Structures are given as C-alpha cells and as structure tokens.
Tab-separated table of C-alpha atoms in Angstrom:
chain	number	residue	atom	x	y	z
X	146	UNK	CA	1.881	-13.895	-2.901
X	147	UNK	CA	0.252	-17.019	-4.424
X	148	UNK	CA	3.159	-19.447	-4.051
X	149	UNK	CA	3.773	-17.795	-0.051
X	150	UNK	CA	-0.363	-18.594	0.620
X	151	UNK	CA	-0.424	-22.043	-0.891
X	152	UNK	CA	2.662	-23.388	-1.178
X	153	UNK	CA	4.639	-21.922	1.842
X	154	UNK	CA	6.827	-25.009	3.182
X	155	UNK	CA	7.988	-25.815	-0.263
X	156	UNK	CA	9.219	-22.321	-1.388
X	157	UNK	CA	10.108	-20.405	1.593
X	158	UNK	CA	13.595	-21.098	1.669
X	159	UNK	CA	16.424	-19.060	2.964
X	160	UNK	CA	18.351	-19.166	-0.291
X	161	UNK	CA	15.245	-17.957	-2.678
X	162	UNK	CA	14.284	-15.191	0.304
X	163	UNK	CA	17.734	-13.848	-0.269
X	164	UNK	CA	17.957	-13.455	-3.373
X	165	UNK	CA	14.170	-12.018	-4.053
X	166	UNK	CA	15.396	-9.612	-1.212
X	167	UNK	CA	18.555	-9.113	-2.696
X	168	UNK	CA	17.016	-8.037	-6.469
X	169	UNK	CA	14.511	-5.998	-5.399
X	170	UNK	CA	16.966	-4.022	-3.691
X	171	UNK	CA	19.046	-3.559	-6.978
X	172	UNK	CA	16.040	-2.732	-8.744
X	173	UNK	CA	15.031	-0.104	-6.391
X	174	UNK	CA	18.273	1.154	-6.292
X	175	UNK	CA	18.539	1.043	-10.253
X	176	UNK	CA	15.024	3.786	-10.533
X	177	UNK	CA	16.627	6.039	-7.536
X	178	UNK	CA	19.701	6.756	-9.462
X	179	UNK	CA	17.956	9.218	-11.081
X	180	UNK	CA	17.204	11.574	-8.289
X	181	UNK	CA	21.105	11.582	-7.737
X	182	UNK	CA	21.554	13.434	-10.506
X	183	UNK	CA	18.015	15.858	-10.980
X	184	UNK	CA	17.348	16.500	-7.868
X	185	UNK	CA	19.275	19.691	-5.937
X	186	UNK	CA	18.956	22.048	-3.224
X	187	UNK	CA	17.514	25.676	-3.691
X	188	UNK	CA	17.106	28.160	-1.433
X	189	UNK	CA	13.534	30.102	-1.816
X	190	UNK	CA	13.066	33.686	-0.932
X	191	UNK	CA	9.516	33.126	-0.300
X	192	UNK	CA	9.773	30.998	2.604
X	193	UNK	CA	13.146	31.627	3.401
X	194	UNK	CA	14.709	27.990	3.469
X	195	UNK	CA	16.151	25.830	1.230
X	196	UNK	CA	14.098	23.113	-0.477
X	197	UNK	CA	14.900	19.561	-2.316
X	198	UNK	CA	13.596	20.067	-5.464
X	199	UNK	CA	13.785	18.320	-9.282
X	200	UNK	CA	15.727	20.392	-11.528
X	201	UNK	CA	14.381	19.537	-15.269
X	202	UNK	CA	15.229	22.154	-17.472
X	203	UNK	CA	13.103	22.355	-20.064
X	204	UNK	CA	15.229	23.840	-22.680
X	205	UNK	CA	17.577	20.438	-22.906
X	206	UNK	CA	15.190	17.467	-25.017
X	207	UNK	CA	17.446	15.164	-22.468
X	208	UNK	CA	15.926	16.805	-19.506
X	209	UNK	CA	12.415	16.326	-20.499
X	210	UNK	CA	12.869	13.200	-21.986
X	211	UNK	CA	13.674	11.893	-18.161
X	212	UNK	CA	11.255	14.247	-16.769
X	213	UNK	CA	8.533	11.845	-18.596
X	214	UNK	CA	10.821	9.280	-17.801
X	215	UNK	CA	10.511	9.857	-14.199
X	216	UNK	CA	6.734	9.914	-13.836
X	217	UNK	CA	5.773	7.059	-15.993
X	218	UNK	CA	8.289	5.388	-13.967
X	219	UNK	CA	5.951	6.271	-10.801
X	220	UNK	CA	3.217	5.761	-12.587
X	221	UNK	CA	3.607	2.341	-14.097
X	222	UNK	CA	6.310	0.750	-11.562
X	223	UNK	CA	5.525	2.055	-8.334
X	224	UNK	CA	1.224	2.138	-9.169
X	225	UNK	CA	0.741	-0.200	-12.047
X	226	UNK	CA	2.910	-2.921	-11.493
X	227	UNK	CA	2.003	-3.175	-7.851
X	228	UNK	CA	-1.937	-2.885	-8.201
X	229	UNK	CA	-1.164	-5.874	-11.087
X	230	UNK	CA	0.503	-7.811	-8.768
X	231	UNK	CA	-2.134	-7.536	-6.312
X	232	UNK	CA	-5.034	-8.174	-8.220
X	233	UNK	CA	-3.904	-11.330	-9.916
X	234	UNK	CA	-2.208	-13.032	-7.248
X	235	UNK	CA	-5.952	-12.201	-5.238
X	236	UNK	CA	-7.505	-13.586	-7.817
X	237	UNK	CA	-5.616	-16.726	-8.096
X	238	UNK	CA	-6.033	-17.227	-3.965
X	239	UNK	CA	-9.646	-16.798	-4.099
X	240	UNK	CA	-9.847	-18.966	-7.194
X	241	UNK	CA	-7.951	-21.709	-5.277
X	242	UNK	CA	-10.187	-21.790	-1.960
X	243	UNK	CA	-13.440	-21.672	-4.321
X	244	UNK	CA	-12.086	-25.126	-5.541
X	245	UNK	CA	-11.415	-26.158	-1.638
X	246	UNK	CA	-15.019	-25.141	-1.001
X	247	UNK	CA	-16.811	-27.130	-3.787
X	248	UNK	CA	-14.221	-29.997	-2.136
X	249	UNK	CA	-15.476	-29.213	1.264
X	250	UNK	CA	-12.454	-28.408	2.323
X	251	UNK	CA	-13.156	-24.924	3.360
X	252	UNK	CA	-15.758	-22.799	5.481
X	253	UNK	CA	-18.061	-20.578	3.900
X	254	UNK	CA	-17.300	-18.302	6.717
X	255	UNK	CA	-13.363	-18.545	5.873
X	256	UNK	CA	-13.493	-17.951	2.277
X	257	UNK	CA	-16.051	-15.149	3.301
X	258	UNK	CA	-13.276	-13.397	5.413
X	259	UNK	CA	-10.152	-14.045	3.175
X	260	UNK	CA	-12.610	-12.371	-0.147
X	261	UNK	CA	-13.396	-9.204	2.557
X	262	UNK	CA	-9.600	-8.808	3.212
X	263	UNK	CA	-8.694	-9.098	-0.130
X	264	UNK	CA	-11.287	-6.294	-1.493
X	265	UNK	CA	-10.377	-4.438	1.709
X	266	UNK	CA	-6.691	-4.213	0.903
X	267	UNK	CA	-7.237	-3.512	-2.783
X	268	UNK	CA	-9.626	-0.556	-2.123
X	269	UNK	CA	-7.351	0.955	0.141
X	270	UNK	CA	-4.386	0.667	-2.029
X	271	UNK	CA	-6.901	2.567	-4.747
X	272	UNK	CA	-7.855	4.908	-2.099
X	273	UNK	CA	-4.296	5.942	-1.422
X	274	UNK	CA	-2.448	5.833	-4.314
X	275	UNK	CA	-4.598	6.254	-7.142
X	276	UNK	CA	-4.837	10.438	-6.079
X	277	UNK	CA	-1.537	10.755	-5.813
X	278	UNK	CA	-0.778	9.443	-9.209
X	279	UNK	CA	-3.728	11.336	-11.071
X	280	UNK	CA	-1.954	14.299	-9.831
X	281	UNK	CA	1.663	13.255	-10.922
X	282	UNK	CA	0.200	13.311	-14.255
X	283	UNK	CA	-1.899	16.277	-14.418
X	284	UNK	CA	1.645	17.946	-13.356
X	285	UNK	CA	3.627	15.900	-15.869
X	286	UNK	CA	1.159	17.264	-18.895
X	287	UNK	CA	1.368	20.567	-17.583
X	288	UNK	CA	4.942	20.465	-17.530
X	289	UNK	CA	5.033	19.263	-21.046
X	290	UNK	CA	2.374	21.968	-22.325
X	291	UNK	CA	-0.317	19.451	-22.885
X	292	UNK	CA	-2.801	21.223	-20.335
X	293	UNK	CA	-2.434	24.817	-19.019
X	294	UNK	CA	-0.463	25.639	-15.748
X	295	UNK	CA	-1.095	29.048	-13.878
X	296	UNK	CA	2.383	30.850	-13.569
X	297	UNK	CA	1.771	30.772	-9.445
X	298	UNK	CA	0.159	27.659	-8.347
X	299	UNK	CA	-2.639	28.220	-5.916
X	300	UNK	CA	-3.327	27.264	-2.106
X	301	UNK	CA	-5.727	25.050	-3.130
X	302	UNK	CA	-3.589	23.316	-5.478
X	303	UNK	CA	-0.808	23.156	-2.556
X	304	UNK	CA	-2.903	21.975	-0.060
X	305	UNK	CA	-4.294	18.949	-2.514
X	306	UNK	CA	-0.845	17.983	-3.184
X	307	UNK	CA	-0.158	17.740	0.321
X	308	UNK	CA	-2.984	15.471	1.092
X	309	UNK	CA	-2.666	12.939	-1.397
X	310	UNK	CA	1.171	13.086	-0.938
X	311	UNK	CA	0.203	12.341	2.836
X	312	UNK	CA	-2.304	9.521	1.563
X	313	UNK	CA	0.271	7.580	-0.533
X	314	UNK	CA	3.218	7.818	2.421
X	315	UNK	CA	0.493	6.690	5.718
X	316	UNK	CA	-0.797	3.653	3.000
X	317	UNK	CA	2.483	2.168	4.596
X	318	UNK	CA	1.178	3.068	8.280
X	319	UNK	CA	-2.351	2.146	7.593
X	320	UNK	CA	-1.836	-1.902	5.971
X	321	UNK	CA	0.033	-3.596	8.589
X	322	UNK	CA	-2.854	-2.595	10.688
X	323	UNK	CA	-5.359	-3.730	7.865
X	324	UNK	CA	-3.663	-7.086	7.943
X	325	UNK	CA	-3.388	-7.599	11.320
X	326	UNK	CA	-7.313	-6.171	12.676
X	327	UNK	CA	-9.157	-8.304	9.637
X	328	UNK	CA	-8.328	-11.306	11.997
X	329	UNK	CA	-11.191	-12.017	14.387
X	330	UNK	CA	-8.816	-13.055	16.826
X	331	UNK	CA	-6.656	-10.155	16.755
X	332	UNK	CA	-10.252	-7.802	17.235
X	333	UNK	CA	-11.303	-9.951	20.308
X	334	UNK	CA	-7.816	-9.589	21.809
X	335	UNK	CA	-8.089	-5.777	21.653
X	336	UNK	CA	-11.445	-5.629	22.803
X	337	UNK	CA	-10.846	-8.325	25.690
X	338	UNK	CA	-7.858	-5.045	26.839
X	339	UNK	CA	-9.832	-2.078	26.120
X	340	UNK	CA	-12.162	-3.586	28.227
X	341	UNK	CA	-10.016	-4.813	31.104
X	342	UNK	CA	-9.158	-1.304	31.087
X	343	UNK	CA	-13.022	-0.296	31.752
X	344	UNK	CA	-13.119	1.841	28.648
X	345	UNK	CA	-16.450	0.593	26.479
X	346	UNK	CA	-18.242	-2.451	28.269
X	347	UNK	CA	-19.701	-2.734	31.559
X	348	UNK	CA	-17.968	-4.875	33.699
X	349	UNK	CA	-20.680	-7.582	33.427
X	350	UNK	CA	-20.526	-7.755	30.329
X	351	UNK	CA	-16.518	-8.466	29.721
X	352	UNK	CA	-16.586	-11.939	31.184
X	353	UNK	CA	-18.433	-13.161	27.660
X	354	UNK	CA	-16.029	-11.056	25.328
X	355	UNK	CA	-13.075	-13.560	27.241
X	356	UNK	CA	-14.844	-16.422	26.739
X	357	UNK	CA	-15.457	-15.484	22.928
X	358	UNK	CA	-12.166	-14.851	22.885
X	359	UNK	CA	-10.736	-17.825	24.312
X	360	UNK	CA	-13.074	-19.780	22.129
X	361	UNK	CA	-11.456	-18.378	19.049
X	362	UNK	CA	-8.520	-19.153	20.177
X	363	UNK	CA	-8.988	-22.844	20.560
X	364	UNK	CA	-10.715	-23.148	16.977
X	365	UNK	CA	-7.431	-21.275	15.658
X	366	UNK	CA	-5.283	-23.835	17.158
X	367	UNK	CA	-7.218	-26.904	15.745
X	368	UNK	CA	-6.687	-25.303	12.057
C-alpha cells in the first residue's frame, strides 16, 4: 500500500502484479482446503431444509485440533494480519506527507483529508469485523468447554450472529464507496446530479454547486 502510494511508476509492473495476484490466490486457496473436507450438508428437522454446516466431532483430538485451527486462522489471517497491514502501511503514508509538509511540499488541507480517510477506513474495518471475530471466539471457547454453552442457543444469540455476520460480508459493499465519496470531487459530482435532478437545492442555488464543482476540477488537473 506504501510502495503503490509513493512509489507507483517504479513498482507497478505487469510482471510483479501477476505474481502478487497469482500468490495470494494460492494462499487463499491453501486456508479453504479445509472446508473441503469439514464442512457437509445436513438436513434439519426443525426448519425442514438442508444446511452447510462444519462437522467437528469432538470425540477425535484431530477434529478439535483443526476446529481451533480454523478460527485462529480467521482470527489472526483474515482480522489480524489485515488490520496490521493497514495500520502500518497508514502510518508510513502519513509519516511520509508530514515530511512533504515541513518541505512545503504539501497542503495542510491535503494531508488533512488523506489522515480523515485513513482513520475513516480503519474505524470501519474495526466496526465491521472486530464483532464478528469476538463472536468466533466466544463460540470457539464454548466449543472447547472453556465458557458455558446453553444446549439450545437462543433467538437472541441467532439474531446477533446474523448481524455481525452481515457486518463483516457488506464491509466489502460499504469501502469502495468509502474510497471513492472521501474525494471532494467525487461529492460535488453527485451533488451537481442530485441536484440537476431537483431533489435537495433550489434551482437558484445549483448554478454555484457547478461552478464549485468545475473549480475542483481544474485544481485536480493542475496536481
């Protein structure tokens, strides 16, 4: 993230895109495996339908070896790792236009809007993951006897896991949008058409929300 921000025409290569593509596939692949083999179709009298489901059995020291396996795995790789990631290579960016600013180099007002976008992104990625992953591993030591687990989970425990399960899938909806709306451009654009349509402002007052717009524009070409 720090070499793509700073040093972009001397690293983005085909070649080197590739073959970052190309192992993170094979890594991803490499964790999956192991829902090939635990995971199995049941069919539940309750509800009347089959369900994808883990199958652990807790009698075989294997099984709940990978049962741990598998949630520190989610925990560590797909949470940890990621956050990590994040919150260094952030670091590093905002480190690097502090030194362009005491070079005058660099707007306040810039550095102001890349340090909001970076705390933005990094709450959000806390906001929905970091739910979801508390409850992997309140279900991981109850699974393991470490806390104490109800023989017929209740509706309230359901409907949590539902929403933070729903919280950690729409963080994939929700950051393109995050990206693209923390540019002022991109907010004046979609104003400038939400008015054109007559929606919020008065038609008097959409001539100066162009002209802002247009303004931007010309001050993100000169960059």
């Amino acid at each position: 993230m720090y070499v793509l921000s700073t040093h972009v025409l001397t690293y983005r290569t085909w070649g080197k895109a590739k073959i970052t593509v190309f192992v993170m596939w094979v890594v991803a692949g490499i964790t999956s495996c192991m829902s090939l083999y635990f995971r199995e179709s049941k069919y539940s009298s309750t509800t009347g339908h089959f369900h994808c489901r883990w199958n652990f059995d807790e009698h075989i020291s294997s099984h709940v070896t990978w049962f741990c396996v598998h949630f520190l795995l989610r925990f560590f790789v797909g949470f940890g790792l990621p956050l990590g990631t994040m919150v260094v290579a952030y670091i590093i960016i905002i480190a690097y236009l502090q030194r362009r600013k005491s070079q005058k180099k660099l707007l306040r007002r810039k550095q102001d809007r890349v340090t909001l976008t970076v705390s933005t992104v990094v709450v959000v990625y806390l906001a929905c993951f970091l739910p979801n992953q508390i409850s992997n591993l309140i279900y991981m030591a109850q699974g393991l006897g470490i806390l104490p687990q109800s023989d017929v989970p209740s509706l309230a425990q359901y409907n949590i896991h539902l929403v933070v399960t729903c919280l950690s899938w729409g963080h994939g909806c929700v950051n393109p949008f995050l990206y693209a709306f923390m540019r002022e451009d991109v907010r004046l654009k979609l104003t400038e058409t939400v008015n054109q349509i007559g929606c919020l402002v008065p038609i008097k007052d959409r001539r100066n929300v162009t002209e802002q717009t247009q303004q931007t524009r010309g001050q993100n070409s000169r960059k």
